[in-house]
Structure formats: C-alpha cells, structure tokens
C-alpha cells in the first residue's frame, strides 16, 4: 500500500502508553483506552466506563447473532460520547481482529468496492443500532471472516478498506 493510515487502531505499541493507568491484568482496558483516543483524538473515558465496555465485549460470543451485536451496541453507545464507530472499533481491537472495525472510511470503502448496496450504505450511515447490527453482521463481518480466513492480517484489511474510502 502506498499510503499509510494515520492514528490506526492497530498500532502495536499504542496501548502501551496506557498500561500504567491500570493494574497488571487489565491490558484489555489499555487497548480500549487507546482505541478511544485514536478514534476521538480527544479526552478519554474513565476507567470505570472502560471496565463496563470491556465486560460487555467479553459477553459477545465468537459466533454472534444480530441480537448479540445489538445488545452490545445498545449497552455501550452513549457512554460518554461512545457511538457505533468507536464501540465497533473497540470490539475489533480488543478481540484481536475477530470482528471488523467500522468508521466513515470503512463504510465508504465497502460501498465503493461493491460490498454494500446504496440502501445498505444509507442504513449504515444513519447509525441506527437495529439496522446497523443486521447489516454489519450479514455483510461486513461475513466479508471480514472470508478475508481473515484467507490469511490477511486484520490491520491490512482495515487499511485497504479505509484507503479505498479516502480516495477522491
């Protein structure tokens, strides 16, 4: 890839700067704090809020259904400014790429590559939890699993989708 994505959630050393904020067995909280910072580029959530989010993430099964994703987003979105993109990126990074990240560039990249129809793009852009959960699981997670099964690293898949979304 010719262009590098700035402030990637996949920065290997990014969470390290927050490890001192937590006890030694709370590395997941440092990862969540880093992802939030990378996405918001602003203030960070309290440790208590991060612990709640971490608990909700741990409750999602490896093979979730729409109601699992919906429940997670319903519980997490609205915690001190956390919206769907940050919640999904936290899920993705803390579960080591088991789930695809999501933001405006991923959305546009998937649309431009023909993965999403115009109607699906519009629904995901509205960020309504019920329709988001269904399309995210049926289309985005499905493609992500195909790509990771073929050996691609999560960070490379994310970067390719983002770069496609950023093309003028």
Tab-separated table of C-alpha atoms in Angstrom:
chain	number	residue	atom	x	y	z
A	1	UNK	CA	0.000	0.000	0.000
A	2	UNK	CA	1.376	3.355	-0.975
A	3	UNK	CA	-0.264	5.488	1.718
A	4	UNK	CA	-0.306	4.866	5.474
A	5	UNK	CA	-3.382	5.449	7.624
A	6	UNK	CA	-2.714	7.922	10.468
A	7	UNK	CA	-3.648	7.045	14.071
A	8	UNK	CA	-4.526	3.421	13.311
A	9	UNK	CA	-6.322	1.377	15.959
A	10	UNK	CA	-3.839	-1.380	15.059
A	11	UNK	CA	-0.749	0.474	16.345
A	12	UNK	CA	1.099	-2.334	18.155
A	13	UNK	CA	2.571	-0.052	20.818
A	14	UNK	CA	-0.353	2.376	21.144
A	15	UNK	CA	-1.974	0.704	24.169
A	16	UNK	CA	1.380	0.555	25.981
A	17	UNK	CA	1.149	4.248	26.862
A	18	UNK	CA	-1.939	3.496	28.987
A	19	UNK	CA	-0.767	0.333	30.764
A	20	UNK	CA	0.283	2.334	33.836
A	21	UNK	CA	-3.306	3.513	34.254
A	22	UNK	CA	-4.482	0.018	35.174
A	23	UNK	CA	-3.408	-2.956	37.261
A	24	UNK	CA	-1.212	-5.582	35.601
A	25	UNK	CA	-4.047	-7.849	34.442
A	26	UNK	CA	-6.087	-5.133	32.759
A	27	UNK	CA	-4.325	-4.907	29.404
A	28	UNK	CA	-7.725	-5.004	27.650
A	29	UNK	CA	-8.606	-1.713	29.322
A	30	UNK	CA	-5.423	-0.118	27.991
A	31	UNK	CA	-6.364	-1.340	24.496
A	32	UNK	CA	-9.863	0.139	24.824
A	33	UNK	CA	-8.479	3.443	26.094
A	34	UNK	CA	-6.037	3.626	23.177
A	35	UNK	CA	-8.722	2.844	20.563
A	36	UNK	CA	-10.980	5.526	22.010
A	37	UNK	CA	-8.136	8.047	21.904
A	38	UNK	CA	-7.180	7.066	18.339
A	39	UNK	CA	-10.760	7.447	17.124
A	40	UNK	CA	-11.841	10.557	19.069
A	41	UNK	CA	-8.481	12.310	19.191
A	42	UNK	CA	-9.842	13.967	22.344
A	43	UNK	CA	-10.370	13.212	26.025
A	44	UNK	CA	-10.568	9.645	27.211
A	45	UNK	CA	-13.199	7.619	29.067
A	46	UNK	CA	-12.959	6.921	32.778
A	47	UNK	CA	-11.524	3.599	33.884
A	48	UNK	CA	-14.950	2.674	35.243
A	49	UNK	CA	-16.586	3.221	31.837
A	50	UNK	CA	-13.813	1.256	30.124
A	51	UNK	CA	-14.359	-1.612	32.578
A	52	UNK	CA	-18.074	-1.640	31.708
A	53	UNK	CA	-17.283	-1.701	27.985
A	54	UNK	CA	-14.741	-4.487	28.498
A	55	UNK	CA	-17.384	-6.541	30.317
A	56	UNK	CA	-19.899	-6.024	27.502
A	57	UNK	CA	-17.246	-7.051	24.947
A	58	UNK	CA	-16.466	-10.231	26.883
A	59	UNK	CA	-20.159	-11.190	26.765
A	60	UNK	CA	-20.253	-11.315	22.946
A	61	UNK	CA	-19.894	-14.893	21.680
A	62	UNK	CA	-17.394	-15.695	18.921
A	63	UNK	CA	-20.244	-16.539	16.569
A	64	UNK	CA	-22.747	-13.802	17.460
A	65	UNK	CA	-26.223	-13.266	16.155
A	66	UNK	CA	-27.814	-9.903	15.422
A	67	UNK	CA	-29.244	-9.620	18.932
A	68	UNK	CA	-25.740	-10.065	20.461
A	69	UNK	CA	-24.357	-7.159	18.407
A	70	UNK	CA	-27.485	-5.106	19.098
A	71	UNK	CA	-27.243	-5.714	22.862
A	72	UNK	CA	-23.568	-4.729	22.911
A	73	UNK	CA	-24.180	-1.505	20.982
A	74	UNK	CA	-27.283	-0.668	22.991
A	75	UNK	CA	-25.287	-1.042	26.228
A	76	UNK	CA	-22.168	0.823	25.084
A	77	UNK	CA	-23.361	3.594	22.764
A	78	UNK	CA	-23.994	6.752	24.702
A	79	UNK	CA	-21.399	6.115	27.399
A	80	UNK	CA	-19.640	9.498	27.471
A	81	UNK	CA	-19.741	10.069	23.714
A	82	UNK	CA	-19.164	6.497	22.519
A	83	UNK	CA	-21.035	5.920	19.271
A	84	UNK	CA	-21.251	2.950	16.935
A	85	UNK	CA	-17.868	3.518	15.201
A	86	UNK	CA	-15.918	3.734	18.473
A	87	UNK	CA	-17.844	0.837	20.028
A	88	UNK	CA	-17.200	-1.386	16.998
A	89	UNK	CA	-13.517	-0.415	16.792
A	90	UNK	CA	-13.125	-1.206	20.499
A	91	UNK	CA	-14.738	-4.596	19.906
A	92	UNK	CA	-12.495	-5.237	16.913
A	93	UNK	CA	-9.216	-4.306	18.543
A	94	UNK	CA	-9.867	-5.832	21.954
A	95	UNK	CA	-10.879	-9.128	20.332
A	96	UNK	CA	-7.680	-9.093	18.211
A	97	UNK	CA	-9.426	-8.587	14.889
A	98	UNK	CA	-12.116	-11.215	15.407
A	99	UNK	CA	-14.616	-8.544	14.303
A	100	UNK	CA	-14.132	-5.853	11.635
A	101	UNK	CA	-13.694	-2.221	12.657
A	102	UNK	CA	-16.087	0.405	11.366
A	103	UNK	CA	-15.952	4.114	10.642
A	104	UNK	CA	-16.916	6.503	7.849
A	105	UNK	CA	-13.947	5.452	5.699
A	106	UNK	CA	-14.575	1.722	6.099
A	107	UNK	CA	-18.221	2.361	5.201
A	108	UNK	CA	-17.315	4.306	2.066
A	109	UNK	CA	-14.616	1.783	1.107
A	110	UNK	CA	-17.082	-1.110	1.336
A	111	UNK	CA	-19.603	0.822	-0.737
A	112	UNK	CA	-17.039	1.756	-3.391
A	113	UNK	CA	-15.873	-1.860	-3.635
A	114	UNK	CA	-19.435	-3.050	-4.278
A	115	UNK	CA	-19.806	-4.936	-0.996
A	116	UNK	CA	-22.669	-2.685	0.106
A	117	UNK	CA	-25.645	-1.525	-1.930
A	118	UNK	CA	-26.731	2.103	-1.844
A	119	UNK	CA	-29.572	1.199	0.534
A	120	UNK	CA	-27.204	-0.680	2.878
A	121	UNK	CA	-24.738	2.204	2.770
A	122	UNK	CA	-27.511	4.648	3.659
A	123	UNK	CA	-28.739	2.458	6.531
A	124	UNK	CA	-25.238	2.046	8.000
A	125	UNK	CA	-24.566	5.774	7.638
A	126	UNK	CA	-27.706	6.523	9.683
A	127	UNK	CA	-26.139	4.599	12.584
A	128	UNK	CA	-29.418	3.213	13.880
A	129	UNK	CA	-28.429	0.301	16.135
A	130	UNK	CA	-31.090	-2.165	14.939
A	131	UNK	CA	-30.407	-1.885	11.206
A	132	UNK	CA	-26.677	-1.405	11.742
A	133	UNK	CA	-26.432	-4.662	13.713
A	134	UNK	CA	-28.142	-6.680	10.984
A	135	UNK	CA	-26.174	-5.308	8.015
A	136	UNK	CA	-22.869	-5.272	9.924
A	137	UNK	CA	-23.224	-8.948	10.807
A	138	UNK	CA	-24.641	-10.123	7.462
A	139	UNK	CA	-22.310	-8.215	5.136
A	140	UNK	CA	-19.300	-6.688	6.896
A	141	UNK	CA	-18.494	-9.497	9.347
A	142	UNK	CA	-19.067	-12.099	6.613
A	143	UNK	CA	-16.530	-10.432	4.292
A	144	UNK	CA	-14.095	-9.877	7.176
A	145	UNK	CA	-14.155	-13.579	8.079
A	146	UNK	CA	-13.535	-14.546	4.449
A	147	UNK	CA	-10.562	-12.182	4.241
A	148	UNK	CA	-9.013	-13.249	7.562
A	149	UNK	CA	-9.551	-16.931	6.665
A	150	UNK	CA	-7.501	-16.327	3.511
A	151	UNK	CA	-4.578	-15.231	5.702
A	152	UNK	CA	-4.860	-11.444	5.557
A	153	UNK	CA	-3.986	-9.578	8.748
A	154	UNK	CA	-6.797	-7.532	10.302
A	155	UNK	CA	-4.701	-4.363	10.155
A	156	UNK	CA	-4.117	-4.838	6.410
A	157	UNK	CA	-7.796	-5.454	5.671
A	158	UNK	CA	-8.810	-2.382	7.665
A	159	UNK	CA	-6.162	-0.259	5.983
A	160	UNK	CA	-7.248	-1.340	2.486
A	161	UNK	CA	-10.907	-0.555	3.230
A	162	UNK	CA	-10.013	2.824	4.769
A	163	UNK	CA	-7.749	3.822	1.885
A	164	UNK	CA	-10.455	2.922	-0.617
A	165	UNK	CA	-12.871	5.048	1.408
A	166	UNK	CA	-10.471	8.008	1.427
A	167	UNK	CA	-9.827	8.015	-2.329
A	168	UNK	CA	-11.095	11.134	-4.024
